[in-house]
XYZ file of C-alpha atoms in Angstrom:
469
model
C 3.966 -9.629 38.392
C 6.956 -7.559 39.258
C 9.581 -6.704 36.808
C 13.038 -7.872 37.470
C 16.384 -8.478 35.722
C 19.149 -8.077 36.364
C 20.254 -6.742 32.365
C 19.617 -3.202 31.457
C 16.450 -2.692 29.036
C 16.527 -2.789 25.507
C 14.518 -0.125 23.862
C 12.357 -0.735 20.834
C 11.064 2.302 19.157
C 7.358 1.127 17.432
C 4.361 -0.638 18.280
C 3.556 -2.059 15.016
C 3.756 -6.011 13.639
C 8.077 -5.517 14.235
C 8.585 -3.694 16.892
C 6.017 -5.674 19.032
C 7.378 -9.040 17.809
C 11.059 -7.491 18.765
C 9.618 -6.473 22.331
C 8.161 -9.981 22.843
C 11.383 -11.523 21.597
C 13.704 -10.222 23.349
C 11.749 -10.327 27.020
C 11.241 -13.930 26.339
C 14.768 -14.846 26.793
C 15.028 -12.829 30.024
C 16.194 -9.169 28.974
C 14.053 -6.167 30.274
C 11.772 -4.038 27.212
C 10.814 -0.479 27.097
C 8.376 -0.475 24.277
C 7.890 3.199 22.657
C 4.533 3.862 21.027
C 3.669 7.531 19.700
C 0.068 6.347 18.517
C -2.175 7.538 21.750
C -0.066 10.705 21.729
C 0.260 11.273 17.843
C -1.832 9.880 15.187
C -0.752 8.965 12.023
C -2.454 8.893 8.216
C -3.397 5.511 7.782
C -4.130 4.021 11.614
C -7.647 4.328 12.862
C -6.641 3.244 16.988
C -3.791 3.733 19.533
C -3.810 -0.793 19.626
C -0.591 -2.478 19.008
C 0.124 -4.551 15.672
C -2.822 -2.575 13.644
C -2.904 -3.536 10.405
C -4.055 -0.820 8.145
C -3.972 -2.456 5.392
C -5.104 -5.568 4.167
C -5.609 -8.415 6.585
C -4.354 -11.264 4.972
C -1.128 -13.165 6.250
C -1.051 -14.132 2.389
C -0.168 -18.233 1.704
C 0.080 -20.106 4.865
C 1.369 -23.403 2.517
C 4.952 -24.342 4.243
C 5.563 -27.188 1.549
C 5.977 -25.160 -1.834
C 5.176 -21.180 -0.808
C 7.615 -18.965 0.384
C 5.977 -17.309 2.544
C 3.804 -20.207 4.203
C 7.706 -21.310 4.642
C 8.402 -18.379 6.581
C 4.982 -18.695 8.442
C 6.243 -21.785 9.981
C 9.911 -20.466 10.460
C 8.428 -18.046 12.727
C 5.836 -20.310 14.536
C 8.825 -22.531 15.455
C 10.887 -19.183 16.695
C 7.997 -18.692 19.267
C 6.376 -15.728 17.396
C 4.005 -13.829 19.390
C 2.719 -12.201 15.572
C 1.954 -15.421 14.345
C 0.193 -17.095 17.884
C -2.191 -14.256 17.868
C -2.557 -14.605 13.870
C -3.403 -18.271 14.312
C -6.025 -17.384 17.647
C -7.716 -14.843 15.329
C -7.983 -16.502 12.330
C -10.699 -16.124 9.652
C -11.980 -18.298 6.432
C -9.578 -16.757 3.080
C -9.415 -19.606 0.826
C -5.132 -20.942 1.404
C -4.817 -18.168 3.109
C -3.822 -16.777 6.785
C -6.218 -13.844 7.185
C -7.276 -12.695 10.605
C -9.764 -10.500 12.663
C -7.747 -7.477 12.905
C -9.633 -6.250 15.765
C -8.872 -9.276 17.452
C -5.456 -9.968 16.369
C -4.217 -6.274 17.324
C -6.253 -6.759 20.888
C -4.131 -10.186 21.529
C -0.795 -8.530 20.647
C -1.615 -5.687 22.970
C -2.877 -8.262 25.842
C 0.461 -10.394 25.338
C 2.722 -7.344 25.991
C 0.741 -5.311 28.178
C 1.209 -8.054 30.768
C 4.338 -9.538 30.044
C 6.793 -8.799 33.157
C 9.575 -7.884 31.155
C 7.724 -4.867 29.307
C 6.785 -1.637 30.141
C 4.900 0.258 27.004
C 5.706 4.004 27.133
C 2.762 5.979 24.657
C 5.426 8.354 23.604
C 6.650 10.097 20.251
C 10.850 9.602 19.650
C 11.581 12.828 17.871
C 15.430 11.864 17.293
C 17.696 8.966 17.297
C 17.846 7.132 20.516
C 20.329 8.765 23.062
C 23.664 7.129 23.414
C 22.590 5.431 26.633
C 20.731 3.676 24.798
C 23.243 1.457 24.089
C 20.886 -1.237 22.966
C 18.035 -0.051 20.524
C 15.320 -0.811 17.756
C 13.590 1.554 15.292
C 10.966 -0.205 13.937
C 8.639 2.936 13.149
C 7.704 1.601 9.953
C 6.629 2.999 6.733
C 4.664 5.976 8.386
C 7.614 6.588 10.633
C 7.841 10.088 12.002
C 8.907 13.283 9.708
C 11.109 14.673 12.774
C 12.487 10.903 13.413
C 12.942 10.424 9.688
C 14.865 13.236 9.019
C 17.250 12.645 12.435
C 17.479 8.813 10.804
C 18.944 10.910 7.193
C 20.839 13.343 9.306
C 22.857 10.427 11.124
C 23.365 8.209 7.624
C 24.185 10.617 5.574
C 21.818 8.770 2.977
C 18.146 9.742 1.363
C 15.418 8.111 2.410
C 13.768 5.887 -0.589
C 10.059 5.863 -0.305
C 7.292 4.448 -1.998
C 3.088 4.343 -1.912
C 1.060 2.125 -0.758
C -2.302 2.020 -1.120
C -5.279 0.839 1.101
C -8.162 -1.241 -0.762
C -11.849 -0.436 0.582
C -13.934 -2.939 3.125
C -17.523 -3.407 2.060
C -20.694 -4.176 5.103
C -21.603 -7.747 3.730
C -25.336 -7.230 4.149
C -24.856 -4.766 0.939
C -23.909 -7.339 -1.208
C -26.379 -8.675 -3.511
C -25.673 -13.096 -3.276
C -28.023 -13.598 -6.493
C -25.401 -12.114 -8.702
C -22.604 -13.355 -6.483
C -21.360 -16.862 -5.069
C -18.929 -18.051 -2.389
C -16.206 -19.960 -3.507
C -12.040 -19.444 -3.001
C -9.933 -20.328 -6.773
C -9.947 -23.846 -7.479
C -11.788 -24.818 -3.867
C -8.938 -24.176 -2.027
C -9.553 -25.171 1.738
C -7.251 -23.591 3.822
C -6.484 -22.660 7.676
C -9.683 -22.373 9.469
C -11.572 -22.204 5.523
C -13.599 -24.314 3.568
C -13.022 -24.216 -0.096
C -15.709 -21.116 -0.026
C -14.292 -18.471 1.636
C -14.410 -15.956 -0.805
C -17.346 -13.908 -2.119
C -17.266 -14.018 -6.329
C -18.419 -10.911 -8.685
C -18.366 -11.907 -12.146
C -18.082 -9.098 -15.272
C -18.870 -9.895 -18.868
C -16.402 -8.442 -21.489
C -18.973 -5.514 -21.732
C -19.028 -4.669 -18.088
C -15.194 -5.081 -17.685
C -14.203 -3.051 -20.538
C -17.108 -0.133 -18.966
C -15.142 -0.624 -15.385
C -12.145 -0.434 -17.224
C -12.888 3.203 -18.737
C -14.182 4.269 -15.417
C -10.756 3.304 -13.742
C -8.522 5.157 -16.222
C -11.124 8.249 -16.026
C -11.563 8.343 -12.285
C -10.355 11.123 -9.903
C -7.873 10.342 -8.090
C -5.986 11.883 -5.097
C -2.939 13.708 -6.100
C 0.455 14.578 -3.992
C 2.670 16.391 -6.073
C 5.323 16.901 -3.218
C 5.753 13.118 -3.475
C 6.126 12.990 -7.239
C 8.863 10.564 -8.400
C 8.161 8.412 -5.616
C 8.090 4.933 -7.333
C 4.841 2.461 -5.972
C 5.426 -1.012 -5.476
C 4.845 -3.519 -7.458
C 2.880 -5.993 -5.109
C 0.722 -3.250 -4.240
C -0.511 -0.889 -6.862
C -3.422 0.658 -6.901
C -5.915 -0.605 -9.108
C -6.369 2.454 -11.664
C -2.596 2.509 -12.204
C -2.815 -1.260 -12.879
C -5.325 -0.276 -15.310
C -3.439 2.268 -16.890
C -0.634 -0.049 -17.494
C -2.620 -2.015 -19.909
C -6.657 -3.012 -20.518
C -5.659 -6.902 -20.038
C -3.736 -6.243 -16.881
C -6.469 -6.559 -14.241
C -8.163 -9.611 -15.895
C -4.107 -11.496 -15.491
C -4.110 -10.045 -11.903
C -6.547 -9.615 -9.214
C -9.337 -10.103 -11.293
C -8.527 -13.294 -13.063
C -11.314 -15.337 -13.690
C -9.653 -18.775 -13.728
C -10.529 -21.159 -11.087
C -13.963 -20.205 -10.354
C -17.603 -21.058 -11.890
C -20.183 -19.239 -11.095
C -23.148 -20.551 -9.183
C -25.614 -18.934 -10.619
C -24.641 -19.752 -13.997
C -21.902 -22.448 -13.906
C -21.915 -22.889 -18.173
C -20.760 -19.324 -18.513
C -17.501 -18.726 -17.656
C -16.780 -15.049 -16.200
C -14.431 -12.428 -18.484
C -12.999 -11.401 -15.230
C -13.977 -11.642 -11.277
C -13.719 -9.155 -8.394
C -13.356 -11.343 -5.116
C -14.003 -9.866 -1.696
C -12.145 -11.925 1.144
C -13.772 -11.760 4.636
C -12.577 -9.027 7.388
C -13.519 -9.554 10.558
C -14.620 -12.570 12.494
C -18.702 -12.324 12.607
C -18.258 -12.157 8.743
C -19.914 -9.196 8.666
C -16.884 -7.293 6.648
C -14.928 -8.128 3.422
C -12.515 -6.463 1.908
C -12.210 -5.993 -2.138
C -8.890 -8.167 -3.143
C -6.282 -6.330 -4.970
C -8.576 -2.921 -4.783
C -5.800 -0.845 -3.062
C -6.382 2.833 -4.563
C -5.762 6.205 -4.730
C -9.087 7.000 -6.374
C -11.181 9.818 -4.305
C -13.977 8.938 -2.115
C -16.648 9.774 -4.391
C -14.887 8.273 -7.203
C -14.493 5.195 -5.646
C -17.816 4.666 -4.738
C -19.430 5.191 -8.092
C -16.755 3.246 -9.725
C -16.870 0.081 -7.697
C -20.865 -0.059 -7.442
C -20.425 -0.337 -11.418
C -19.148 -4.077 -10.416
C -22.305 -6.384 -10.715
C -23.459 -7.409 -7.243
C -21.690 -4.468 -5.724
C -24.548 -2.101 -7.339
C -25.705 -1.238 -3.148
C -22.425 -1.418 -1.480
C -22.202 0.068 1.766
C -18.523 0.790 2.359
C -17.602 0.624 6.039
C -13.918 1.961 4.775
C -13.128 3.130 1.030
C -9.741 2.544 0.066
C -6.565 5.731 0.599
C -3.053 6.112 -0.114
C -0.106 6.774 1.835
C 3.366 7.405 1.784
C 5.623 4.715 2.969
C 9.520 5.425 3.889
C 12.509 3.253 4.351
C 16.066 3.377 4.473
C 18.958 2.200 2.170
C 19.762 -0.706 4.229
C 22.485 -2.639 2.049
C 25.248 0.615 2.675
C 23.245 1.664 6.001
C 23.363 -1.672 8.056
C 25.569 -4.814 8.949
C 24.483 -8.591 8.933
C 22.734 -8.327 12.232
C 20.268 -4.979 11.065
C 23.114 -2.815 12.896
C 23.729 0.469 12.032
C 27.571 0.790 10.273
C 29.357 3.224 12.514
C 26.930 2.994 15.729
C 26.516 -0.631 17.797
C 23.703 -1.612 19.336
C 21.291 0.560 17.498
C 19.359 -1.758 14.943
C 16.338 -1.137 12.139
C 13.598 -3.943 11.697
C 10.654 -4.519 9.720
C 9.268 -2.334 6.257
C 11.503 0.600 7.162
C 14.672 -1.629 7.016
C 13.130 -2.690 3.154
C 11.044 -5.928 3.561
C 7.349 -5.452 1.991
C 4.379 -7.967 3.850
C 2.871 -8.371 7.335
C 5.244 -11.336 8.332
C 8.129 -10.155 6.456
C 8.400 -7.077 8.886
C 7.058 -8.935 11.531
C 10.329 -11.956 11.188
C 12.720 -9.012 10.439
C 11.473 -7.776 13.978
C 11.685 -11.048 15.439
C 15.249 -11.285 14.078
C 16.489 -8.162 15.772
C 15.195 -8.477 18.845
C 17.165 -11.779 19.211
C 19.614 -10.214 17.785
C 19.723 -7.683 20.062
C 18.975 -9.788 23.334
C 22.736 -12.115 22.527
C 24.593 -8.795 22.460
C 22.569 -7.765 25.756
C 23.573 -10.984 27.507
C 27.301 -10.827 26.230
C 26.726 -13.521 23.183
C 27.505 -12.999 19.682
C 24.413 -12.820 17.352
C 23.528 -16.042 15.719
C 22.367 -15.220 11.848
C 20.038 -17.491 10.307
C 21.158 -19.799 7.195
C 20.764 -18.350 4.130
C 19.032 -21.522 3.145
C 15.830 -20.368 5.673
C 13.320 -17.961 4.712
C 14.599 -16.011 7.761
C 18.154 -16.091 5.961
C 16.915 -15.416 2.581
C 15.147 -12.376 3.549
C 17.841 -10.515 5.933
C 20.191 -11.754 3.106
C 18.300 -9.310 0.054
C 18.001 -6.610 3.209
C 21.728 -6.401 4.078
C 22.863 -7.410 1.470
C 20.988 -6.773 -1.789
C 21.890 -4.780 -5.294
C 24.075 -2.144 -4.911
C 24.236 0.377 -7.701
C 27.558 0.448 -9.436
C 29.625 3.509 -11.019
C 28.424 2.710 -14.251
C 24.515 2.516 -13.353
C 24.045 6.099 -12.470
C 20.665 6.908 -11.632
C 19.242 3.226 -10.962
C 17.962 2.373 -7.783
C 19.968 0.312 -5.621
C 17.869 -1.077 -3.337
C 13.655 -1.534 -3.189
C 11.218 -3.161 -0.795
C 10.835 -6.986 -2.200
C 8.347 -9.437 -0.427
C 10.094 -13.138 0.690
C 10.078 -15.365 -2.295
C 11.505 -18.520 -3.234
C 14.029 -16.195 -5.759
C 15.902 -15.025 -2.772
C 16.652 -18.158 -1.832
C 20.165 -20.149 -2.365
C 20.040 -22.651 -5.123
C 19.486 -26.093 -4.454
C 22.621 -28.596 -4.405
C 22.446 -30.779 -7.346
C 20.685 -34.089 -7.491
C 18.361 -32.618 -4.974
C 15.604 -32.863 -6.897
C 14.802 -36.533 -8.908
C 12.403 -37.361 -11.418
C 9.580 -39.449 -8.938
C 9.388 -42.539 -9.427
C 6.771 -44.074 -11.992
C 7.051 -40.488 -13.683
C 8.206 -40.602 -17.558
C 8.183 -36.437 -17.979
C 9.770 -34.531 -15.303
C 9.741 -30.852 -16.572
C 7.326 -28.059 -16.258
C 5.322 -27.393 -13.780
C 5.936 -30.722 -12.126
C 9.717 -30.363 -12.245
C 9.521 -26.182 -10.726
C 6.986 -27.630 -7.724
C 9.398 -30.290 -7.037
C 12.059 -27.090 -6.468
C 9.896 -25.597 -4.270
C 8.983 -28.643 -1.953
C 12.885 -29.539 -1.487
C 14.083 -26.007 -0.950
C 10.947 -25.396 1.217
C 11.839 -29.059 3.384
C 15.289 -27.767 3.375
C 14.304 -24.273 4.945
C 12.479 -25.446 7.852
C 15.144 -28.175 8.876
C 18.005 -25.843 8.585
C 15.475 -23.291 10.573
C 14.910 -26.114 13.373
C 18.661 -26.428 13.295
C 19.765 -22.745 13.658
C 16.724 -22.852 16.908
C 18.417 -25.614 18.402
C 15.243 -27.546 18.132
């Protein structure tokens, strides 16, 4: 199809989950895209192909519940926006349990597909050493956490401000086949079903106190990879690697990603495991899974004598161990305005993890968000912002506007990646929530689920609202 329009292009630096859902976005409502992608010119650390939207990491879309999970909420914020992430997420689905996980061979291949023929795009495989020109009048850097050294510094250059960074870490993906099934069992916590699952979508290693407390040791002791020109750099807390979890305590892994509640084992359903390692499935044949929680920084040879210590894992066949890299973003509560602006230069906006948000679809929304952001100002309109009451809100609302150190906090940080959660939300009005009828005891658990059904009911009408829908 030809390309025509009669606006000048928008420019969206980054082919990853934000910058493509800003490209799609913005040519959707009429407005001409020039999408610039360095990978096919210049690799980076953690991606493995020059494809569009590759996830590196894990490939879970986490909760996909839009009655009482934040996320789920923002799930269906951003299928109602028309998201191009979350259509290709949906086509490319695979069994995790309550979870949105995906093919990630698939899903990056239907991202690519979408824009490579959209009329309105034209994909450029180029690197962006600097800040866009000032022709660009209308622009997105959406690099992401692996953005650029040379881009990076021009980004610090510009603000005047220090990048922040953090690591993240990358968990391994074992070649099912390898996994012995007469120690292990399929089964997802409590027999969840969820999108596309069946209450047995997960693949179950069970440790007795013995074998956990031997893993344990092994953790703590293992090699791991070390980069002392990034010492200081603080990790994040939803994605440690799994010996630092250790290290923080010998009951931390059994009250995190290898709790044992919820689950009986099949091969011996009177003996309740002292903690369980679950693998989720990777790919659509089922032929990969990847080790929950497992990101690490452990060596390659560590990591494969540690983890074959977990029963059932004993043959593993690793078609990826697990790596660490360094992940950048910016100060974005002094560097940016409402609308993911840059203070001091118009029409040159920041989405997704470099901008601050932490998750797939949190960079993914923050992407969708400026590129209709971006489109209004192209077509002469003043950006519409999303209630605060929406996850959409909520989560550009901690981004622009989150804790700013004060004079008398000197040396705390002011601002750090934070995933979207029902804490970044605005209260509820009161008398929103009753007691149900035919219910004597409203308090608990029963009383904080009832919170999260109204404010998530309230999120996705306000959302429909703000969409005009």
């Amino acid at each position: 199809m030809t390309k025509t329009s009669s606006f000048s292009p928008i420019h969206v630096i980054g082919g990853g989950l934000a910058g493509s859902e800003a490209a799609w976005q913005i040519a959707e409502t009429g407005v001409p895209v020039i999408l610039h992608e360095m990978r096919g010119v210049r690799g980076t650390d953690a991606h493995k192909t020059d494809g569009l939207a590759e996830l590196v990491c894990s490939n879970s879309f986490r909760s996909d519940d839009a009655t009482s999970n934040a996320v789920g909420v923002l799930h269906a914020e951003m299928r109602l926006a028309g998201s191009l992430i979350m259509r290709s997420a949906d086509a490319n689905q695979v069994p995790a349990g309550g979870a949105l996980a995906v093919d990630r061979e698939g899903f990056s291949a239907a991202v690519t597909a979408a824009l490579e023929s959209h009329p309105l795009i034209t994909i450029t495989r180029e690197e962006v050493t600097g800040l866009p020109p000032e022709d660009w009048d209308q622009a997105i850097i959406a690099t992401g956490p692996l953005t650029a050294p040379s881009l990076a510094e021009a980004i610090q250059a510009r603000t005047g401000a220090d990048s922040l960074a953090f690591f993240d870490a990358i968990a391994p993906i074992i070649h099912t086949h390898s996994i012995d099934m007469d120690i292990c069992w399929y089964q997802s916590r409590y027999d969840k079903v969820g999108p596309g699952g069946t209450g047995k979508d997960y693949i179950n290693c069970p440790m007795d106190e013995a074998q956990y407390n031997a893993f344990i040791d092994a953790l703590i002791a293992g090699d791991t990879t070390g980069f002392k020109e990034w010492e200081g750099t603080p990790y994040f807390d939803g994605c440690l690697p799994i010996e630092v979890m250790a290290e923080r305590g010998r009951e931390t892994l059994r009250h995190g990603p290898m709790k044992p509640m919820g689950l009986t084992n099949a091969h011996n359903p009177t003996v309740k495991a002292y903690a369980v390692v679950q693998l989720r499935q990777d790919n659509a044949l089922g032929t990969l899974y990847n080790m929950v929680g497992f990101q690490t920084k452990l060596k390659y040879g560590a990591q494969a004598e540690i983890f074959r210590l977990i029963p059932g894992l004993e043959n593993a066949e690793f078609a990826r161990l697990g790596g660490l890299h360094r992940n950048t973003y910016i100060n974005s509560p002094t560097l940016l305005d409402p609308s993911l602006a840059l203070k001091g230069r118009p029409g040159l906006r920041f989405a997704g993890q470099i901008t601050g948000c932490e998750g797939y679809v949190e960079s993914a929304s923050i992407g969708l968000l400026a590129g209709r952001f971006a489109s209004a100002e192209r077509r002469g309109e003043t950006p519409s912002l999303p209630p605060e009451t929406t996850a959409f809100g909520a989560l550009l609302n901690h981004i622009t506007g989150g804790h700013i150190v004060s004079d008398d906090e000197p040396g705390k940080r002011s601002f750090q990646p934070m995933n979207v959660n029902f804490g970044l939300f605005p209260p509820l009005e009161p008398g929103a929530v009753t007691r149900p009828e035919g219910m004597k005891r409203f308090r608990g658990k029963d009383k904080a689920l009832a919170k999260k059904q109204a404010t998530a009911a309230r999120a996705l009408e306000d959302c429909a609202r703000w969409l005009g829908r």
